[in-house]
Structures are given as structure tokens and as C-alpha cells.
Amino acid sequence: MSRRYDSRTTIFSPEGRLYQVEYALEAISHAGTALGILAKDGIVLAAERKVTSKLLEQDTSAEKLYTINDNMICAVAGMNADANILINYARQNAQRYLLTYNEDIPASSSCADCHGGLRPFGVSFIYAGWDHLRQFQLYQSNPSGNYGGWKATSVGANNASAQSLLKQDYKEDSTLQEACAMAVKVLSKTMDSTKLSSEKIEFATVGKTKDGKIYHHLWSADEIDALLREQGLAKVDDEPEAGDIK
Amino acid sequence: MRGPTIIKAEDDKTRQLNKHTLMAFSGEAGDTVQFAEYVQANVSLYTMRNDTELSPAAVSSFVRGELARSLRSRSPYTVNLLLGGVDPVTQEPSLYWIDYLASLAPVPYAAHGYAQYYCLSLLDKHHNPNISLEEGMKLLERCTDELKRRLPIDYKGVLVKVITKDGVKVMDFDNDRVVRSA
């Protein structure tokens, strides 16, 4: 392992690489998977919640999905402590824009600033937002400061296999409902257990109401379970899971 | 003609902020141009950074914010503004009235300065929400005619600029037309 060129982000290695940034990217690829899918009438974000211990108090609120403002939400993969700093920054930035221009911040400007720090922030974000310039938009950012727009994307553990599943299954002009079904399907294949439950995943959607208002919605446990049952991916209590000792 | 009270008769008291937003100003000499060009620079910085243009509504809020900040400083700008533009997305035209106390109002027609006492009544009587550009120019002519008849100071004509979805252009306007008193 290199010990010469990785102590500071300001130093390039002789091959022209920044190890600190690469380590940050590596840290993210061990985090729980998060994915986003753009549909014609909205966006869905889904994330895997890593259950660390049965004794740990299960926080009912979302720990991987956050709202940034009235028409933007994001999913996090990576270090939660770092994410909190950047989400706080993004929320303040959005409010500052609203104060200055009296309109909501465009989605692309909102995710442009989520990087930096003395050591790189060990988080990738998937943003789902809407603005009047480009309607529904899905972005992904990473510690290097790059960000880009996607139709469907994923970050975290197994993101390569999630990405290829998304590529296989993605249909142009799919509805938000179809996108939700696709999201749980992909998540069920990339996660360790095939049977999912609302304890292990988080779900959020951005969409438009009938009267044209933009809404975002963090799904409750009941709503997630209902979707899982609909897709035949729900865990049935009396059915032993693979590896369970009888 | 020049004199101790007249430096320039055909001074352009407008600045174009982006492709389809124009700001006209009056007030303290020096302050006006300084403030207008400060706004102009900031709006074009936004255009450069974001590859999109601010809507007239967003520009007006920004300008109001800057004036409000200035008002609470040791030396505030004494500038009155009219801001007109066409929204690049909705293509809706809009006009904003802003004064040096940082009041902002979206209005169908507006005037600042001494001329407003002669013009606003005419505008009130003859303006309607569906007025065309051609009718608007006729109404403007009514206003300038009234100024020629009644303004106690020497009237030097107007510079007319029109903002459409295609941008800002200077209109031909006959300032030398003789107006009979009623």
C-alpha cells in the first residue's frame, strides 16, 4: 500500500492520481446501495438500510433519504457524518437562493456545490429534483466534485450490478409506478437477502399532483410493505430465510 | 443645447441585464449608473455560471434585495427603477416598479419622477390587460404629447426601447412632432 502520496489531497501521485479521492470513492462502494430512476411523471429514490444489530433502536425516520427543499430530495451513500454536513449546506444554499431570487433553486445548481472539504467528503448523493427549466431531473455527485445527470443510476455496494440491471430494464417513457416496481426489483437483486422488508429499505418519490403542484414523499413502512407485497418480494414471517437455523 | 442644468439631452437611462430583461433608472446622478451596472454585472455573472438566464421575476427580487441592503447601509443608493422583461420559459412579459426604498410591485404600467403626475391618469384610462404593442406605442405617444403640453421644464423627448421574446430593440420614435394645446 502506498504511504507516500496519499496523506494529502493536494498531492498528485507520480501517475497523476489523487489517492485521497480514490479512497473516499472506495469507502462509498462499501455503503448500502442507493438508486434513483427517472420516469416521465416523476422520480423514485430507493436505498438499502444496513441493519447493524438487532439491539439497535430502529429509527423510524429516514437515515438515507433527505429533503433539500420543496422540490428536491436526495439519497446518500457513504459516511453519514459527512453527509449531514453537506445536506445542511445544500439546504442553506437552497434557502439563500430562495431569499435572493424569490424562486426555488434550479436542481442542477443545487447539486453543483456538494463536495470539497480538507479531506474529501466520503459521500455520494443521488438527487431527485424538479425545476421549470428542465422539469424532472436526476443527478449523481461524488467526492471528486464531478456530477452529472442520469436517467437511472446507483451508488454504494454492488452499484456495478445495480447499474447493469438498470441498463437492462430501463424503459423510456415509463411511469412513476413502473419505476417504483423496477427500483424494488433491482434492490432485491443487489441486496444480500432476496426477501425485503420495510426495515431494510427506504423509499421516496418526487412527482406532480393533478393540479400541477410538485410534491415529494418519503414512504412510510406500510407503503413500502404494500409495494413489496405487490411485487412479490415481501418477506413472509413463517418462511425461513436461507441460512436460518431451525 | 447645454447649460448649467443640462449636461446631456439624449442620455440612455437604461441597461440591458440579459437577453430579454431591461432596466430603466432615474435618481441621483452617479448612483443610478453605478447601481444599474452593478446589477448588470451580477446578472451576467449568473448567466455565465449557470448557462441559463434569470427570469424577470428573479431579477426583480435580486434587485429589490440589493436595494434593501443598500438602504440600510451608511450611504444608500437613491435610485428608482423600472424593470421589464419576457420570461424565457413561459414567454410571459412582465413589468416591475421598484423605488429607492426597495418597494417592489409587479404592475401593468408604471412611471417614475415628475412625469408620472401627468402620465399615470392617461395610462389608467387607456390601458387594458390585452393591449397590443402597437396600441401601447399609441398610448405612449399620448403620454409624451401630454408632457409636451404641460411639463413646466424643458421637455427633451424620450428614448423608446421594446422588449420582446426575441430581445431588446430601440424603437423609432418621433420626438419632434408638434403638439397643439387643447
Coordinates of N, CA and C in Angstrom, one line a residue, chain B residues 14-177:
Chain B
T14 N -31.0 53.5 -19.5 CA -31.4 52.1 -19.4 C -30.2 51.2 -19.5
R15 N -30.3 50.0 -18.9 CA -29.2 49.0 -19.1 C -29.9 47.7 -19.4
Q16 N -29.3 46.9 -20.3 CA -29.8 45.6 -20.6 C -29.2 44.6 -19.7
L17 N -30.0 43.8 -19.0 CA -29.4 42.9 -18.0 C -29.1 41.5 -18.6
N18 N -30.0 41.0 -19.3 CA -29.7 39.8 -20.1 C -30.5 39.9 -21.4
K19 N -30.6 38.8 -22.1 CA -31.2 38.8 -23.5 C -32.6 39.5 -23.5
H20 N -33.4 39.2 -22.5 CA -34.7 39.8 -22.6 C -35.2 40.5 -21.2
T21 N -34.2 41.1 -20.6 CA -34.6 42.0 -19.4 C -33.9 43.3 -19.6
L22 N -34.7 44.4 -19.4 CA -34.1 45.7 -19.5 C -34.5 46.5 -18.2
M23 N -33.6 47.3 -17.8 CA -33.9 48.1 -16.6 C -33.7 49.6 -16.9
A24 N -34.7 50.4 -16.6 CA -34.6 51.8 -16.7 C -34.4 52.4 -15.3
F25 N -33.7 53.5 -15.3 CA -33.4 54.1 -13.9 C -33.5 55.6 -13.9
S26 N -33.8 56.2 -12.8 CA -33.7 57.6 -12.5 C -33.3 57.8 -11.1
G27 N -32.9 59.0 -10.8 CA -32.5 59.2 -9.4 C -31.2 60.0 -9.4
E28 N -30.5 59.9 -8.2 CA -29.2 60.7 -8.0 C -28.2 60.3 -9.1
A29 N -27.7 61.4 -9.7 CA -26.7 61.2 -10.8 C -25.5 60.4 -10.2
G30 N -24.9 59.5 -10.9 CA -23.8 58.7 -10.3 C -24.3 57.4 -9.7
D31 N -25.2 57.6 -8.7 CA -25.8 56.4 -8.1 C -26.5 55.5 -9.1
T32 N -27.2 56.2 -10.0 CA -28.0 55.4 -11.0 C -27.2 54.5 -11.8
V33 N -26.2 55.0 -12.5 CA -25.4 54.2 -13.4 C -24.6 53.2 -12.6
Q34 N -24.1 53.6 -11.5 CA -23.3 52.7 -10.6 C -24.1 51.5 -10.2
F35 N -25.3 51.8 -9.8 CA -26.2 50.7 -9.3 C -26.6 49.8 -10.5
A36 N -27.0 50.4 -11.5 CA -27.5 49.7 -12.7 C -26.4 48.8 -13.3
E37 N -25.2 49.2 -13.3 CA -24.1 48.4 -13.9 C -23.7 47.3 -12.9
Y38 N -23.9 47.6 -11.6 CA -23.6 46.6 -10.6 C -24.6 45.4 -10.8
V39 N -25.9 45.8 -11.0 CA -26.9 44.7 -11.2 C -26.6 44.0 -12.5
Q40 N -26.3 44.8 -13.6 CA -26.0 44.2 -14.9 C -24.9 43.2 -14.8
A41 N -23.8 43.5 -14.1 CA -22.7 42.6 -13.9 C -23.1 41.3 -13.2
N42 N -23.9 41.5 -12.1 CA -24.3 40.3 -11.4 C -25.2 39.4 -12.1
V43 N -26.1 40.0 -12.9 CA -27.0 39.2 -13.7 C -26.2 38.4 -14.8
S44 N -25.2 39.1 -15.4 CA -24.5 38.4 -16.5 C -23.5 37.3 -15.9
L45 N -23.1 37.6 -14.6 CA -22.3 36.6 -13.9 C -23.1 35.3 -13.7
Y46 N -24.4 35.5 -13.3 CA -25.3 34.4 -13.1 C -25.5 33.6 -14.5
T47 N -25.7 34.3 -15.5 CA -25.9 33.7 -16.9 C -24.6 32.9 -17.2
M48 N -23.4 33.4 -17.0 CA -22.2 32.7 -17.3 C -22.1 31.4 -16.4
R49 N -22.4 31.6 -15.1 CA -22.1 30.4 -14.2 C -23.1 29.3 -14.4
N50 N -24.4 29.6 -14.8 CA -25.4 28.6 -14.8 C -25.9 28.3 -16.2
D51 N -25.4 28.9 -17.2 CA -25.8 28.6 -18.6 C -27.3 28.8 -18.8
T52 N -28.0 29.5 -17.9 CA -29.4 29.8 -18.0 C -29.6 31.3 -17.6
E53 N -30.7 31.9 -18.1 CA -30.9 33.2 -17.8 C -32.0 33.4 -16.7
L54 N -31.7 34.3 -15.8 CA -32.7 34.6 -14.8 C -34.0 35.1 -15.4
S55 N -35.1 34.8 -14.8 CA -36.4 35.3 -15.3 C -36.5 36.8 -14.8
P56 N -37.3 37.6 -15.4 CA -37.5 38.9 -14.9 C -38.0 39.0 -13.5
A57 N -38.8 38.0 -13.1 CA -39.2 37.9 -11.7 C -38.1 37.7 -10.7
A58 N -37.2 36.8 -11.1 CA -36.0 36.6 -10.3 C -35.1 37.8 -10.2
V59 N -34.9 38.4 -11.4 CA -34.0 39.6 -11.4 C -34.6 40.7 -10.5
S60 N -35.9 40.9 -10.6 CA -36.5 41.9 -9.8 C -36.4 41.7 -8.3
S61 N -36.5 40.4 -7.9 CA -36.2 40.1 -6.4 C -34.8 40.3 -6.0
F62 N -33.9 40.0 -6.9 CA -32.5 40.2 -6.7 C -32.2 41.7 -6.5
V63 N -32.8 42.5 -7.4 CA -32.6 44.0 -7.4 C -33.2 44.6 -6.1
R64 N -34.4 44.1 -5.7 CA -35.0 44.6 -4.5 C -34.1 44.3 -3.3
G65 N -33.6 43.1 -3.3 CA -32.7 42.7 -2.2 C -31.5 43.5 -2.1
E66 N -30.9 43.8 -3.2 CA -29.7 44.7 -3.2 C -30.0 46.1 -2.7
L67 N -31.2 46.6 -3.2 CA -31.6 48.0 -2.8 C -31.9 48.0 -1.3
A68 N -32.6 46.9 -0.8 CA -32.9 46.9 0.6 C -31.6 46.8 1.5
R69 N -30.6 46.1 1.0 CA -29.4 46.0 1.7 C -28.7 47.4 1.7
S70 N -28.7 48.0 0.5 CA -28.1 49.4 0.4 C -28.8 50.4 1.3
L71 N -30.1 50.3 1.4 CA -30.9 51.3 2.1 C -30.5 51.3 3.6
R72 N -30.0 50.1 4.1 CA -29.6 50.0 5.5 C -28.1 50.2 5.7
S73 N -27.5 50.7 4.7 CA -26.0 51.0 4.8 C -25.8 52.5 5.1
R74 N -24.6 52.9 5.3 CA -24.2 54.3 5.6 C -24.6 55.2 4.4
S75 N -24.4 54.7 3.2 CA -24.7 55.6 2.0 C -25.5 54.8 1.0
P76 N -26.9 54.9 1.2 CA -27.7 54.1 0.3 C -27.8 54.7 -1.1
Y77 N -28.1 53.8 -2.1 CA -28.3 54.3 -3.4 C -29.7 54.9 -3.5
T78 N -29.8 56.1 -4.0 CA -31.1 56.7 -4.3 C -31.4 56.6 -5.8
V79 N -32.0 55.4 -6.1 CA -32.3 55.0 -7.4 C -33.7 54.5 -7.5
N80 N -34.4 55.0 -8.5 CA -35.7 54.4 -8.8 C -35.6 53.7 -10.1
L81 N -36.3 52.5 -10.2 CA -36.2 51.6 -11.3 C -37.5 51.2 -11.9
L82 N -37.4 50.9 -13.2 CA -38.5 50.2 -13.9 C -37.8 49.0 -14.6
L83 N -38.3 47.8 -14.3 CA -37.7 46.6 -14.9 C -38.7 45.9 -15.7
G84 N -38.4 45.7 -17.0 CA -39.3 45.0 -17.9 C -38.6 43.8 -18.5
G85 N -39.3 42.7 -18.7 CA -38.7 41.6 -19.4 C -39.7 40.6 -19.8
V86 N -39.2 39.6 -20.6 CA -40.1 38.5 -21.0 C -39.4 37.2 -20.4
D87 N -40.3 36.4 -19.8 CA -39.8 35.2 -19.1 C -39.3 34.2 -20.2
P88 N -38.0 33.7 -20.1 CA -37.5 32.9 -21.2 C -38.2 31.5 -21.3
V89 N -38.9 31.1 -20.2 CA -39.6 29.8 -20.2 C -41.0 30.0 -20.6
T90 N -41.8 30.8 -19.9 CA -43.2 31.0 -20.2 C -43.5 32.0 -21.3
Q91 N -42.5 32.8 -21.7 CA -42.7 33.8 -22.7 C -43.6 34.9 -22.3
E92 N -43.9 35.0 -21.0 CA -44.8 36.0 -20.5 C -44.1 37.3 -20.2
P93 N -44.6 38.4 -20.7 CA -44.0 39.7 -20.5 C -44.4 40.2 -19.1
S94 N -43.5 40.9 -18.4 CA -43.8 41.5 -17.1 C -43.1 42.8 -16.9
L95 N -43.7 43.6 -16.0 CA -43.1 44.9 -15.7 C -43.0 45.1 -14.2
Y96 N -41.9 45.6 -13.6 CA -41.8 45.8 -12.2 C -41.4 47.2 -11.9
W97 N -42.1 47.7 -10.9 CA -41.8 49.1 -10.4 C -41.1 49.0 -9.1
I98 N -39.9 49.6 -9.0 CA -39.0 49.5 -7.8 C -38.6 50.9 -7.5
D99 N -38.7 51.3 -6.2 CA -38.2 52.6 -5.8 C -37.0 52.5 -4.9
Y100 N -36.4 53.7 -4.5 CA -35.2 53.6 -3.7 C -35.4 53.1 -2.3
L101 N -36.6 53.0 -1.9 CA -36.9 52.5 -0.5 C -37.1 50.9 -0.6
A102 N -36.7 50.4 -1.8 CA -36.8 49.0 -2.0 C -38.2 48.4 -2.0
S103 N -39.2 49.2 -2.5 CA -40.5 48.7 -2.7 C -40.5 48.0 -4.1
L104 N -41.2 46.9 -4.2 CA -41.2 46.2 -5.4 C -42.7 45.9 -5.7
A105 N -43.1 46.2 -7.0 CA -44.5 45.8 -7.3 C -44.6 45.5 -8.8
P106 N -45.2 44.3 -9.1 CA -45.4 44.0 -10.5 C -46.6 44.8 -10.9
V107 N -46.5 45.5 -12.0 CA -47.6 46.4 -12.4 C -47.8 46.3 -14.0
P108 N -49.0 46.7 -14.4 CA -49.3 46.7 -15.9 C -48.7 47.9 -16.6
Y109 N -48.5 49.0 -15.9 CA -47.9 50.2 -16.4 C -47.3 51.0 -15.3
A110 N -46.2 51.8 -15.5 CA -45.6 52.5 -14.4 C -44.8 53.7 -14.9
A111 N -44.6 54.6 -14.0 CA -43.7 55.8 -14.3 C -43.1 56.3 -13.0
H112 N -41.9 56.9 -13.2 CA -41.2 57.4 -12.0 C -41.0 58.9 -12.3
G113 N -40.7 59.7 -11.3 CA -40.3 61.1 -11.5 C -41.5 62.0 -11.6
Y114 N -41.2 63.2 -12.1 CA -42.2 64.2 -12.1 C -43.2 63.9 -13.2
A115 N -42.8 63.2 -14.3 CA -43.7 62.9 -15.4 C -44.8 62.0 -15.0
Q116 N -44.6 61.3 -13.9 CA -45.7 60.3 -13.5 C -47.0 61.0 -13.2
Y117 N -46.9 62.3 -12.7 CA -48.1 63.0 -12.3 C -49.0 63.4 -13.6
Y118 N -48.3 63.4 -14.7 CA -49.1 63.7 -16.0 C -49.5 62.4 -16.7
C119 N -48.7 61.3 -16.5 CA -48.9 60.1 -17.3 C -49.8 59.1 -16.7
L120 N -49.8 59.0 -15.4 CA -50.5 57.8 -14.8 C -52.0 57.9 -15.0
S121 N -52.6 59.1 -15.0 CA -54.0 59.2 -15.3 C -54.4 58.7 -16.7
L122 N -53.5 59.1 -17.6 CA -53.7 58.6 -19.0 C -53.6 57.1 -19.1
L123 N -52.6 56.6 -18.5 CA -52.3 55.2 -18.5 C -53.5 54.4 -17.9
D124 N -54.0 55.0 -16.8 CA -55.1 54.4 -16.1 C -56.3 54.3 -17.0
K125 N -56.6 55.4 -17.7 CA -57.8 55.5 -18.5 C -57.7 54.6 -19.8
H126 N -56.5 54.5 -20.4 CA -56.4 53.9 -21.7 C -55.8 52.5 -21.7
H127 N -55.2 52.1 -20.6 CA -54.6 50.7 -20.6 C -55.6 49.7 -20.4
N128 N -55.5 48.5 -21.1 CA -56.3 47.4 -20.8 C -55.4 46.1 -20.8
P129 N -55.8 45.1 -20.1 CA -54.8 43.9 -19.9 C -54.4 43.3 -21.3
N130 N -55.2 43.4 -22.3 CA -54.9 42.7 -23.6 C -54.3 43.7 -24.6
I131 N -53.7 44.8 -24.1 CA -53.2 45.8 -25.0 C -52.1 45.2 -25.9
S132 N -52.1 45.6 -27.2 CA -51.0 45.1 -28.1 C -49.9 46.1 -28.1
L133 N -48.8 45.7 -28.7 CA -47.6 46.6 -28.7 C -47.9 47.8 -29.5
E134 N -48.6 47.7 -30.6 CA -49.0 48.8 -31.4 C -49.8 49.8 -30.6
E135 N -50.8 49.3 -29.9 CA -51.7 50.2 -29.1 C -50.9 50.8 -28.0
G136 N -49.9 50.0 -27.5 CA -49.0 50.5 -26.4 C -48.2 51.7 -26.9
M137 N -47.7 51.6 -28.1 CA -46.9 52.8 -28.7 C -47.8 54.0 -28.8
K138 N -49.1 53.8 -29.2 CA -50.0 54.9 -29.4 C -50.3 55.6 -28.0
L139 N -50.4 54.7 -27.0 CA -50.7 55.2 -25.6 C -49.4 56.0 -25.1
L140 N -48.2 55.5 -25.5 CA -47.0 56.2 -25.1 C -47.0 57.6 -25.7
E141 N -47.4 57.6 -27.0 CA -47.5 58.9 -27.7 C -48.4 59.9 -27.0
R142 N -49.6 59.4 -26.5 CA -50.5 60.2 -25.8 C -49.8 60.8 -24.6
C143 N -49.0 60.0 -23.9 CA -48.3 60.4 -22.7 C -47.3 61.5 -23.0
T144 N -46.5 61.3 -24.1 CA -45.4 62.3 -24.4 C -46.1 63.5 -24.9
D145 N -47.2 63.4 -25.6 CA -47.9 64.6 -26.0 C -48.3 65.5 -24.8
E146 N -48.8 64.8 -23.8 CA -49.2 65.5 -22.6 C -48.1 66.2 -21.9
L147 N -46.9 65.5 -21.9 CA -45.7 66.1 -21.3 C -45.3 67.4 -22.1
K148 N -45.4 67.3 -23.4 CA -45.1 68.4 -24.2 C -46.0 69.6 -23.9
R149 N -47.2 69.3 -23.7 CA -48.2 70.4 -23.4 C -48.0 71.0 -22.0
R150 N -47.7 70.1 -21.0 CA -47.9 70.5 -19.6 C -46.6 70.6 -18.8
L151 N -45.6 69.9 -19.2 CA -44.4 69.8 -18.3 C -43.8 71.2 -18.2
P152 N -43.6 71.7 -16.9 CA -43.1 73.1 -16.8 C -41.6 73.2 -17.1
I153 N -40.9 72.1 -17.2 CA -39.5 72.2 -17.5 C -39.3 71.8 -19.0
D154 N -38.2 72.2 -19.6 CA -37.9 71.9 -21.0 C -38.0 70.4 -21.3
Y155 N -38.9 70.0 -22.2 CA -39.0 68.6 -22.5 C -38.1 68.2 -23.6
K156 N -37.3 67.1 -23.4 CA -36.3 66.8 -24.4 C -36.6 65.5 -25.2
G157 N -37.8 65.0 -25.0 CA -38.1 63.8 -25.8 C -37.8 62.5 -25.0
V158 N -38.1 61.4 -25.6 CA -37.9 60.1 -24.9 C -37.1 59.1 -25.8
L159 N -36.4 58.2 -25.1 CA -35.8 57.1 -25.8 C -36.7 55.9 -25.6
V160 N -37.1 55.2 -26.7 CA -38.1 54.1 -26.5 C -37.4 52.8 -26.8
K161 N -37.5 51.9 -25.9 CA -36.9 50.5 -26.1 C -38.1 49.5 -25.9
V162 N -38.1 48.5 -26.7 CA -39.1 47.5 -26.6 C -38.5 46.1 -26.4
I163 N -39.1 45.4 -25.4 CA -38.6 44.1 -25.1 C -39.6 43.0 -25.5
T164 N -39.2 42.1 -26.4 CA -40.0 41.0 -26.9 C -39.2 39.7 -26.5
K165 N -39.9 38.6 -26.9 CA -39.2 37.3 -26.6 C -37.9 37.2 -27.5
D166 N -37.7 38.0 -28.5 CA -36.5 38.0 -29.3 C -35.4 38.9 -28.8
G167 N -35.7 39.7 -27.8 CA -34.7 40.5 -27.2 C -35.1 42.0 -27.1
V168 N -34.2 42.9 -27.0 CA -34.5 44.3 -26.8 C -34.1 45.1 -28.0
K169 N -35.0 45.9 -28.5 CA -34.6 46.8 -29.6 C -35.1 48.2 -29.4
V170 N -34.4 49.2 -30.0 CA -34.7 50.6 -29.9 C -35.8 50.9 -30.9
M171 N -36.9 51.5 -30.5 CA -37.9 51.9 -31.5 C -37.7 53.2 -32.0
D172 N -38.1 53.4 -33.3 CA -38.2 54.7 -33.8 C -39.3 55.5 -33.2
F173 N -39.0 56.7 -32.7 CA -40.0 57.5 -32.1 C -39.8 59.0 -32.5
D174 N -40.9 59.6 -32.9 CA -40.8 60.9 -33.4 C -40.9 61.9 -32.2
N175 N -39.8 62.4 -31.8 CA -39.8 63.3 -30.6 C -40.1 64.8 -31.0
D176 N -40.0 65.0 -32.4 CA -40.1 66.4 -32.8 C -41.5 66.8 -33.3
R177 N -42.4 65.8 -33.2 CA -43.8 66.1 -33.6 C -44.4 67.3 -32.8

